[in-house]
PDB file of N, CA and C in Angstrom:
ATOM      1  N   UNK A   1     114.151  65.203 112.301  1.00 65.00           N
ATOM      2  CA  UNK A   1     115.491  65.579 111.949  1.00 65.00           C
ATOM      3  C   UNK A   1     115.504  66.608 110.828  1.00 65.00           C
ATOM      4  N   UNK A   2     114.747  66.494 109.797  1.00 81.00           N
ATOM      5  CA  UNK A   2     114.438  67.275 108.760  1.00 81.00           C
ATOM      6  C   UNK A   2     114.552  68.670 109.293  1.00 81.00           C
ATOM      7  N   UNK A   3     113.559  68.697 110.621  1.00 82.00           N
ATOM      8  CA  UNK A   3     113.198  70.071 110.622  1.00 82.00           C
ATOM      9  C   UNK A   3     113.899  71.157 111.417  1.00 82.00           C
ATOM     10  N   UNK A   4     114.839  70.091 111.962  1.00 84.00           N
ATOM     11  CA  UNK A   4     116.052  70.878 112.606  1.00 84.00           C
ATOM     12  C   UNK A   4     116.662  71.310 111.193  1.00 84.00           C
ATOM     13  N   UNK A   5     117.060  70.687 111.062  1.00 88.00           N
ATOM     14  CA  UNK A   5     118.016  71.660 109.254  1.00 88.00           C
ATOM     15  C   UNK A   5     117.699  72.779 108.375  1.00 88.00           C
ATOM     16  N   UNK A   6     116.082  72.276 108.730  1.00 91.00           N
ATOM     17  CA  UNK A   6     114.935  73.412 107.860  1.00 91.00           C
ATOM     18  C   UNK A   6     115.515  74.841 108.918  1.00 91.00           C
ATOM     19  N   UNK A   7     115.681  74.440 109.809  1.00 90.00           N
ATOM     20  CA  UNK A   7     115.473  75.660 111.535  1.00 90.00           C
ATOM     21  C   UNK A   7     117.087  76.055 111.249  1.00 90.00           C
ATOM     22  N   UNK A   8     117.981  75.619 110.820  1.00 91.00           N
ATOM     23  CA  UNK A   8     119.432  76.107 110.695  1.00 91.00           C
ATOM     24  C   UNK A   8     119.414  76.846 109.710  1.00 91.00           C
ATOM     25  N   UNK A   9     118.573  76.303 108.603  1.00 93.00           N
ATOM     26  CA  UNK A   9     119.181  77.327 107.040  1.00 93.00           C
ATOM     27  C   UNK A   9     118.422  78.612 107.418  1.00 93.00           C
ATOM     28  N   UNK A  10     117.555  78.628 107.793  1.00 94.00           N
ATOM     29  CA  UNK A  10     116.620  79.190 108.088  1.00 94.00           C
ATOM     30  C   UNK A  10     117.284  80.723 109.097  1.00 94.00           C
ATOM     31  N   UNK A  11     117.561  79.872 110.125  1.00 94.00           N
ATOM     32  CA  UNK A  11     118.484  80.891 110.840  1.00 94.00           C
ATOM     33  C   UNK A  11     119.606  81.545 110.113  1.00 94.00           C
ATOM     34  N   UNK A  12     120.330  80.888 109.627  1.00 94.00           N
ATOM     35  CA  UNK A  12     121.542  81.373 108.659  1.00 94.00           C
ATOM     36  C   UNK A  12     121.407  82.332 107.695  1.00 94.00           C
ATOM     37  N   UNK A  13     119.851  81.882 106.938  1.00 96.00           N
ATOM     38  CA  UNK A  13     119.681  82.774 106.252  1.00 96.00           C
ATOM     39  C   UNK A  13     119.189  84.052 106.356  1.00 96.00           C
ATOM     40  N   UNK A  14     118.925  83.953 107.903  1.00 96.00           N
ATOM     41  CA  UNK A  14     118.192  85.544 108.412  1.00 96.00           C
ATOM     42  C   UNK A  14     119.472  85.842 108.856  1.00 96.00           C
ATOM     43  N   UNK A  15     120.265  85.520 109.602  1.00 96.00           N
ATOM     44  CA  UNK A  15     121.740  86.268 109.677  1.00 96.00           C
ATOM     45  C   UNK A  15     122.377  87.174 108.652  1.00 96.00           C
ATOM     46  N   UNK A  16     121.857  85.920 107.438  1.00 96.00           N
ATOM     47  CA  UNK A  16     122.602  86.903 106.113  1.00 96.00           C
ATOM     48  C   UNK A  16     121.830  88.543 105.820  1.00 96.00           C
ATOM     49  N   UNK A  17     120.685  87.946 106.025  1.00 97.00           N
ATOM     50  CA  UNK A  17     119.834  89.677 105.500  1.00 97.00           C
ATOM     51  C   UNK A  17     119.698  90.441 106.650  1.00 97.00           C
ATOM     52  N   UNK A  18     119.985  89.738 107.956  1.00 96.00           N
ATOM     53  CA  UNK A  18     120.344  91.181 108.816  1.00 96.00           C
ATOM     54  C   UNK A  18     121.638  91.591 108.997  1.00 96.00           C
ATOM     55  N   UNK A  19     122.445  91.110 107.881  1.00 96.00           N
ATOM     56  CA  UNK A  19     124.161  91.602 107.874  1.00 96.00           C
ATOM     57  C   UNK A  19     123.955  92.691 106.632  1.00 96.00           C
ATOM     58  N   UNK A  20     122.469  92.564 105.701  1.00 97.00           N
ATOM     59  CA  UNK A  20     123.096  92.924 104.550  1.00 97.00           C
ATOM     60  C   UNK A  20     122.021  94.667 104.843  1.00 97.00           C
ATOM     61  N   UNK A  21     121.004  94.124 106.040  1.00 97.00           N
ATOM     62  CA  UNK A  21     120.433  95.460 106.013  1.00 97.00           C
ATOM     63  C   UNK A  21     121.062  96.450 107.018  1.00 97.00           C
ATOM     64  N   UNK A  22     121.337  95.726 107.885  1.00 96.00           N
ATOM     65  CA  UNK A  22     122.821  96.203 108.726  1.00 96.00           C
ATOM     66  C   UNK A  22     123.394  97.345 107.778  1.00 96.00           C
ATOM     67  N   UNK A  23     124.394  96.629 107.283  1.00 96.00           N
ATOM     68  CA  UNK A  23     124.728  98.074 105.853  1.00 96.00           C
ATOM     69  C   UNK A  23     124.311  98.712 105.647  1.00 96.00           C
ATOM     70  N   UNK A  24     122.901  98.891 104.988  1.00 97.00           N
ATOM     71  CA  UNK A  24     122.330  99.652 104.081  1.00 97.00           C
ATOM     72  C   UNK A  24     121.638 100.561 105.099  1.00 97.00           C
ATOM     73  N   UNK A  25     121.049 100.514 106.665  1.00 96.00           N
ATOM     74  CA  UNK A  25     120.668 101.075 107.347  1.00 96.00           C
ATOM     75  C   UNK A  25     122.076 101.472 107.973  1.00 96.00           C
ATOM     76  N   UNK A  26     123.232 101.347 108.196  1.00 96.00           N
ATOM     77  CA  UNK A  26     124.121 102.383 108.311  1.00 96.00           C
ATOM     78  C   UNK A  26     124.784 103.200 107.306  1.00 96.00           C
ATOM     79  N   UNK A  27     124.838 102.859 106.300  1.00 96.00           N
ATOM     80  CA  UNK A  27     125.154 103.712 104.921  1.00 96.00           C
ATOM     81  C   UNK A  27     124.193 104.891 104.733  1.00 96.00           C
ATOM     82  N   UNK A  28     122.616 104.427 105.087  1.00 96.00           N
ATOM     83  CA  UNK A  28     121.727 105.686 104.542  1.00 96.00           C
ATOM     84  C   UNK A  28     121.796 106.550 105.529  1.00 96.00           C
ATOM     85  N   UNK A  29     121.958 106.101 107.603  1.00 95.00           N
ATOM     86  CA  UNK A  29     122.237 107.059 108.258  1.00 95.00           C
ATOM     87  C   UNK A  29     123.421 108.157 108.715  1.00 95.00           C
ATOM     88  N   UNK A  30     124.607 107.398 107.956  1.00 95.00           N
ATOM     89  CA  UNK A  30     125.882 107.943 107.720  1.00 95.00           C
ATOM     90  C   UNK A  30     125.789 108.968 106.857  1.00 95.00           C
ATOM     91  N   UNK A  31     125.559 108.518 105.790  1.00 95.00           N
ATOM     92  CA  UNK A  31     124.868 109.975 104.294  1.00 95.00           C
ATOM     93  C   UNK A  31     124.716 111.261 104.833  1.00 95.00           C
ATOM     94  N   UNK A  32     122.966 111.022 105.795  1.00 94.00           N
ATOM     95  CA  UNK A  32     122.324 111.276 106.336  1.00 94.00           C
ATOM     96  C   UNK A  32     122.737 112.557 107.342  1.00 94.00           C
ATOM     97  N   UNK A  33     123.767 111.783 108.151  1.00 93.00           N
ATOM     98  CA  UNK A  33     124.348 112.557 109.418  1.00 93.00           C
ATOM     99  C   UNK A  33     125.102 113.278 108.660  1.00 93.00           C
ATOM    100  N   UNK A  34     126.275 113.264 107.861  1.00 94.00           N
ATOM    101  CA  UNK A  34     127.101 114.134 107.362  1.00 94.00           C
ATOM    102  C   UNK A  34     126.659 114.935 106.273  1.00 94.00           C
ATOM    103  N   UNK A  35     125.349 114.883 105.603  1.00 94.00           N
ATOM    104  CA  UNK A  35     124.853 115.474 105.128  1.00 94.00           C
ATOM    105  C   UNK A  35     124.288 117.198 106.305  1.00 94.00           C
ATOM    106  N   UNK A  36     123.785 116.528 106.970  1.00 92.00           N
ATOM    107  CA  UNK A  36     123.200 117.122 108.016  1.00 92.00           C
ATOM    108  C   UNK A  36     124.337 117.800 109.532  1.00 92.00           C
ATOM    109  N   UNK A  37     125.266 117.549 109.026  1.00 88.00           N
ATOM    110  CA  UNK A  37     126.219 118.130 109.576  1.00 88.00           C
ATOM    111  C   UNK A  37     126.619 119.476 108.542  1.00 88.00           C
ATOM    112  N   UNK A  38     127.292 119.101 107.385  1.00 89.00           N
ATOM    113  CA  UNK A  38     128.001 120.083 106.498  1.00 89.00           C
ATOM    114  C   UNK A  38     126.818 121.204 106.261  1.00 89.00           C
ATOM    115  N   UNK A  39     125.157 120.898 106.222  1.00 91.00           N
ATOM    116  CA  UNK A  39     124.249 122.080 105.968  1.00 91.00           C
ATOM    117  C   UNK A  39     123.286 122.412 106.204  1.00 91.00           C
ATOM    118  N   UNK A  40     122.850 121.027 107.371  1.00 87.00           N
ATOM    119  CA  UNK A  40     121.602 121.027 107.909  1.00 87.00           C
ATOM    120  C   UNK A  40     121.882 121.624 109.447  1.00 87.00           C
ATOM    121  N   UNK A  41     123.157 121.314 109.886  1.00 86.00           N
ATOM    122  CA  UNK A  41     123.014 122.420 111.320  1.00 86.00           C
ATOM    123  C   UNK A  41     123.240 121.330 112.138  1.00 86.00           C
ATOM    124  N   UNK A  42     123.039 119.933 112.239  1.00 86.00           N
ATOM    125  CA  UNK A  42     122.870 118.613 112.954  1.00 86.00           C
ATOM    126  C   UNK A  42     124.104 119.004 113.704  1.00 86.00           C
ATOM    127  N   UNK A  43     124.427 118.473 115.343  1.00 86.00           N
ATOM    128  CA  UNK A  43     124.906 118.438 116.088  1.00 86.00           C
ATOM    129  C   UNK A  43     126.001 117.375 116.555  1.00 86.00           C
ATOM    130  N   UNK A  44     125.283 116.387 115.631  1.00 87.00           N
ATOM    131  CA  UNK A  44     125.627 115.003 115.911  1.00 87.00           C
ATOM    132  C   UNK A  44     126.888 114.303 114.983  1.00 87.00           C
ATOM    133  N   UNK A  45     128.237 113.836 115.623  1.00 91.00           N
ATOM    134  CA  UNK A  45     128.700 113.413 114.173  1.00 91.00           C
ATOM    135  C   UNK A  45     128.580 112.421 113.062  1.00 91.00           C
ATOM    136  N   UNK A  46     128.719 112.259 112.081  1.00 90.00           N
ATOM    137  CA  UNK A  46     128.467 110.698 111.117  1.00 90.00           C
ATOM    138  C   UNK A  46     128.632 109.562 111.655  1.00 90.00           C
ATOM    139  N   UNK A  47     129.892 109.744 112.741  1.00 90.00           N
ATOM    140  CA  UNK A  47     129.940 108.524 113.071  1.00 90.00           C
ATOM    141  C   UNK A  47     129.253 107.737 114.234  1.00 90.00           C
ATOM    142  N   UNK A  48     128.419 108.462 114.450  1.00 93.00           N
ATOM    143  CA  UNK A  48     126.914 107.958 115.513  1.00 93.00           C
ATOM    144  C   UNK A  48     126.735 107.014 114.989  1.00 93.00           C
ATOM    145  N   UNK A  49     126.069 106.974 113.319  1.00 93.00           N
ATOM    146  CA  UNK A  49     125.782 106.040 112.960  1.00 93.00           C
ATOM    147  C   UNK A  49     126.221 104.925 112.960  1.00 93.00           C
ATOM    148  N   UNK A  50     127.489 104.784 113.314  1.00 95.00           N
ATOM    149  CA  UNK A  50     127.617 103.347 113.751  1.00 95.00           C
ATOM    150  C   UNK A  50     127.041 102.473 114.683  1.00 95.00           C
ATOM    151  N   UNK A  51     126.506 103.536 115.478  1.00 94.00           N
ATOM    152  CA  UNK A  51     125.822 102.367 116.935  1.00 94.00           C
ATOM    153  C   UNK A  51     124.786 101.543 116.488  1.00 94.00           C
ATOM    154  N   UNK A  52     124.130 102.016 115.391  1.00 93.00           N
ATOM    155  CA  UNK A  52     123.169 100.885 114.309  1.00 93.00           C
ATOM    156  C   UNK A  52     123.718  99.526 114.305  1.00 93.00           C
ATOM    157  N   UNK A  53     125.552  99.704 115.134  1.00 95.00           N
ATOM    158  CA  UNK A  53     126.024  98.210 114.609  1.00 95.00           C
ATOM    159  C   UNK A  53     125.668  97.185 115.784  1.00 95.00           C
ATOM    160  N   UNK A  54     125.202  97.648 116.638  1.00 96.00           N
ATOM    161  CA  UNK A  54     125.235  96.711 118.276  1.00 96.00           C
ATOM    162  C   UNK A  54     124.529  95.675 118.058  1.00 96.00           C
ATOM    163  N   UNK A  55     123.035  96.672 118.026  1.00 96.00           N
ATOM    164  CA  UNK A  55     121.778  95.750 118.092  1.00 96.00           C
ATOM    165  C   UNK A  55     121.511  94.991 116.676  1.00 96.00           C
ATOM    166  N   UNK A  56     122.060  94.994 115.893  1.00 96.00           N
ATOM    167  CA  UNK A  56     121.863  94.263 113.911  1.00 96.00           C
ATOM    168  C   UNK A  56     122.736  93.188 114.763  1.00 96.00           C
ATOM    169  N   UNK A  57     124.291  93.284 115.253  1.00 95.00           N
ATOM    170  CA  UNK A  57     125.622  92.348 115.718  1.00 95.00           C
ATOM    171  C   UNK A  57     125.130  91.021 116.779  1.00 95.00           C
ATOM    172  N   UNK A  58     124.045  92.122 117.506  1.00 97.00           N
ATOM    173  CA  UNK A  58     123.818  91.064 118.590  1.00 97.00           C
ATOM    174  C   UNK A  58     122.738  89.753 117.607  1.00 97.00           C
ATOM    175  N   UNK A  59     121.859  90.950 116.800  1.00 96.00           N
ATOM    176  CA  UNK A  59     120.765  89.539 116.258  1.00 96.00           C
ATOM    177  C   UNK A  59     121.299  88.564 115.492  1.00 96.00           C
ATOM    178  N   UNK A  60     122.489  88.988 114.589  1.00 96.00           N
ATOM    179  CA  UNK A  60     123.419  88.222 113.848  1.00 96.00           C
ATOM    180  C   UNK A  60     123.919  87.271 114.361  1.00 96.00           C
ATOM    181  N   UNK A  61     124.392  87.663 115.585  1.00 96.00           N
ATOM    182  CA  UNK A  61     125.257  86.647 116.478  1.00 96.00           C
ATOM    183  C   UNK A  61     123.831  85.660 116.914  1.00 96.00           C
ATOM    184  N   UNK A  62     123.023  85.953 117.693  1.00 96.00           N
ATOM    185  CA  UNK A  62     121.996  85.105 118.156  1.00 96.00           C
ATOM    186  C   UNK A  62     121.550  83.906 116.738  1.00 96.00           C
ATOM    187  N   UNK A  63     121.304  84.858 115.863  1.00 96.00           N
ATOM    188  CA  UNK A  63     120.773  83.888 114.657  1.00 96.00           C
ATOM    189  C   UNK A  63     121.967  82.683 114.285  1.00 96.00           C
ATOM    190  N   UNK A  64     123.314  83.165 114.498  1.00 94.00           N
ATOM    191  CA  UNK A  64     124.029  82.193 114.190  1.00 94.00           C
ATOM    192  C   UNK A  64     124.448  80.790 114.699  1.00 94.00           C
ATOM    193  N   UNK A  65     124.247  81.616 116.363  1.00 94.00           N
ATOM    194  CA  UNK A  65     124.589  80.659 117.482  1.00 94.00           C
ATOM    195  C   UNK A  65     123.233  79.404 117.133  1.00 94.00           C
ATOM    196  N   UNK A  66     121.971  79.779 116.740  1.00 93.00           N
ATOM    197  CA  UNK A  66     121.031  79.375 116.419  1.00 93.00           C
ATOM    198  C   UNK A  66     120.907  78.292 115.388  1.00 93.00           C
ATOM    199  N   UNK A  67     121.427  78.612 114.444  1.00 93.00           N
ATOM    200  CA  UNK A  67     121.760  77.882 113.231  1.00 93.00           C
ATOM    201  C   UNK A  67     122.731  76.974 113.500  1.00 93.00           C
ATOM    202  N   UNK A  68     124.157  77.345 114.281  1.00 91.00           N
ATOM    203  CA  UNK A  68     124.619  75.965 114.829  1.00 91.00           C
ATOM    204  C   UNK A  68     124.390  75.151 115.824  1.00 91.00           C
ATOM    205  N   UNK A  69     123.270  75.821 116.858  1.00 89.00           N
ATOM    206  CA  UNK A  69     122.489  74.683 117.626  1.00 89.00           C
ATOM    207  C   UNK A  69     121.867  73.828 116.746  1.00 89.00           C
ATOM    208  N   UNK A  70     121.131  73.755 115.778  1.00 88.00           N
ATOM    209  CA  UNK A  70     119.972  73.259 115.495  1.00 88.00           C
ATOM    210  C   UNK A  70     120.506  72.654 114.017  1.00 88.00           C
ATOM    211  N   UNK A  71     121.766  72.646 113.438  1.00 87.00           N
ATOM    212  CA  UNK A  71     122.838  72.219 112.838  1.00 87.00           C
ATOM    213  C   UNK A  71     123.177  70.934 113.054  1.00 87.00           C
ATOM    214  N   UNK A  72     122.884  70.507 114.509  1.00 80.00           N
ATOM    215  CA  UNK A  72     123.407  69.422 115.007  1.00 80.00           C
ATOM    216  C   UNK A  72     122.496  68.631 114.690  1.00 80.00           C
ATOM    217  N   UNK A  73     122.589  67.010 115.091  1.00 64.00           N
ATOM    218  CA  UNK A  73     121.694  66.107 114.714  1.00 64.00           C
ATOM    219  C   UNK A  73     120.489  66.237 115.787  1.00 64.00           C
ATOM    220  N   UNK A  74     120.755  66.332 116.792  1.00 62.00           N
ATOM    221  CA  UNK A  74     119.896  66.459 118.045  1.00 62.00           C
ATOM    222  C   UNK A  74     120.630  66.994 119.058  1.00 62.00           C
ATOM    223  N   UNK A  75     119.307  68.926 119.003  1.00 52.00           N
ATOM    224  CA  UNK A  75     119.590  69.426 120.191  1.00 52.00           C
ATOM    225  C   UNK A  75     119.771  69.507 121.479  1.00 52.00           C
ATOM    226  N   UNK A  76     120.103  69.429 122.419  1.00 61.00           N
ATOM    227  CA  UNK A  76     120.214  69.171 124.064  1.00 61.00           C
ATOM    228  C   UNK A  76     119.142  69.782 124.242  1.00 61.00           C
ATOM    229  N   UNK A  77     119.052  71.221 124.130  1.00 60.00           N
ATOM    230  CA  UNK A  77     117.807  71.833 124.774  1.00 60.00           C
ATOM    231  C   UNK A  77     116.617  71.291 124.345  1.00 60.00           C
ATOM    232  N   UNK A  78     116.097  70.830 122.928  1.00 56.00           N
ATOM    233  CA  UNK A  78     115.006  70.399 122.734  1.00 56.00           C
ATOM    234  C   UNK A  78     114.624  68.633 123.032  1.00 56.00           C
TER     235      UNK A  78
END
């Protein structure tokens, strides 16, 4: 039982740092792009960088769904 709980915080807590690098890897490619728009010649607009949000959203979501499986006292699947 322990180690289901250990397996929730656990999950939860990787949710949190892929929400928080999430950010920081769209903040530096946002910079980045509009930097590279106004003088680098880039083609592309700033707001590309958002698609960084899919694949961070989906692991977030997985890690969470994760953390409240294993939240419970005893999982079905296991």
């Amino acid at each position: 039982m322990k180690k289901y709980k250990r397996l929730a915080w656990l999950f939860a807590a990787l949710a949190i740092v892929l929400s928080h690098v999430m950010c920081a890897a769209v903040a530096y490619n946002y910079c980045t792009l509009q930097w590279c728009g106004q003088y680098g010649g880039c083609s592309a607009p700033a707001g590309t960088a958002f698609l960084l949000c899919i694949p961070y959203g989906t692991g977030m979501i997985i890690c969470a769904v994760l953390a409240c499986l294993f939240a419970k006292r005893r999982p079905k699947f296991l």
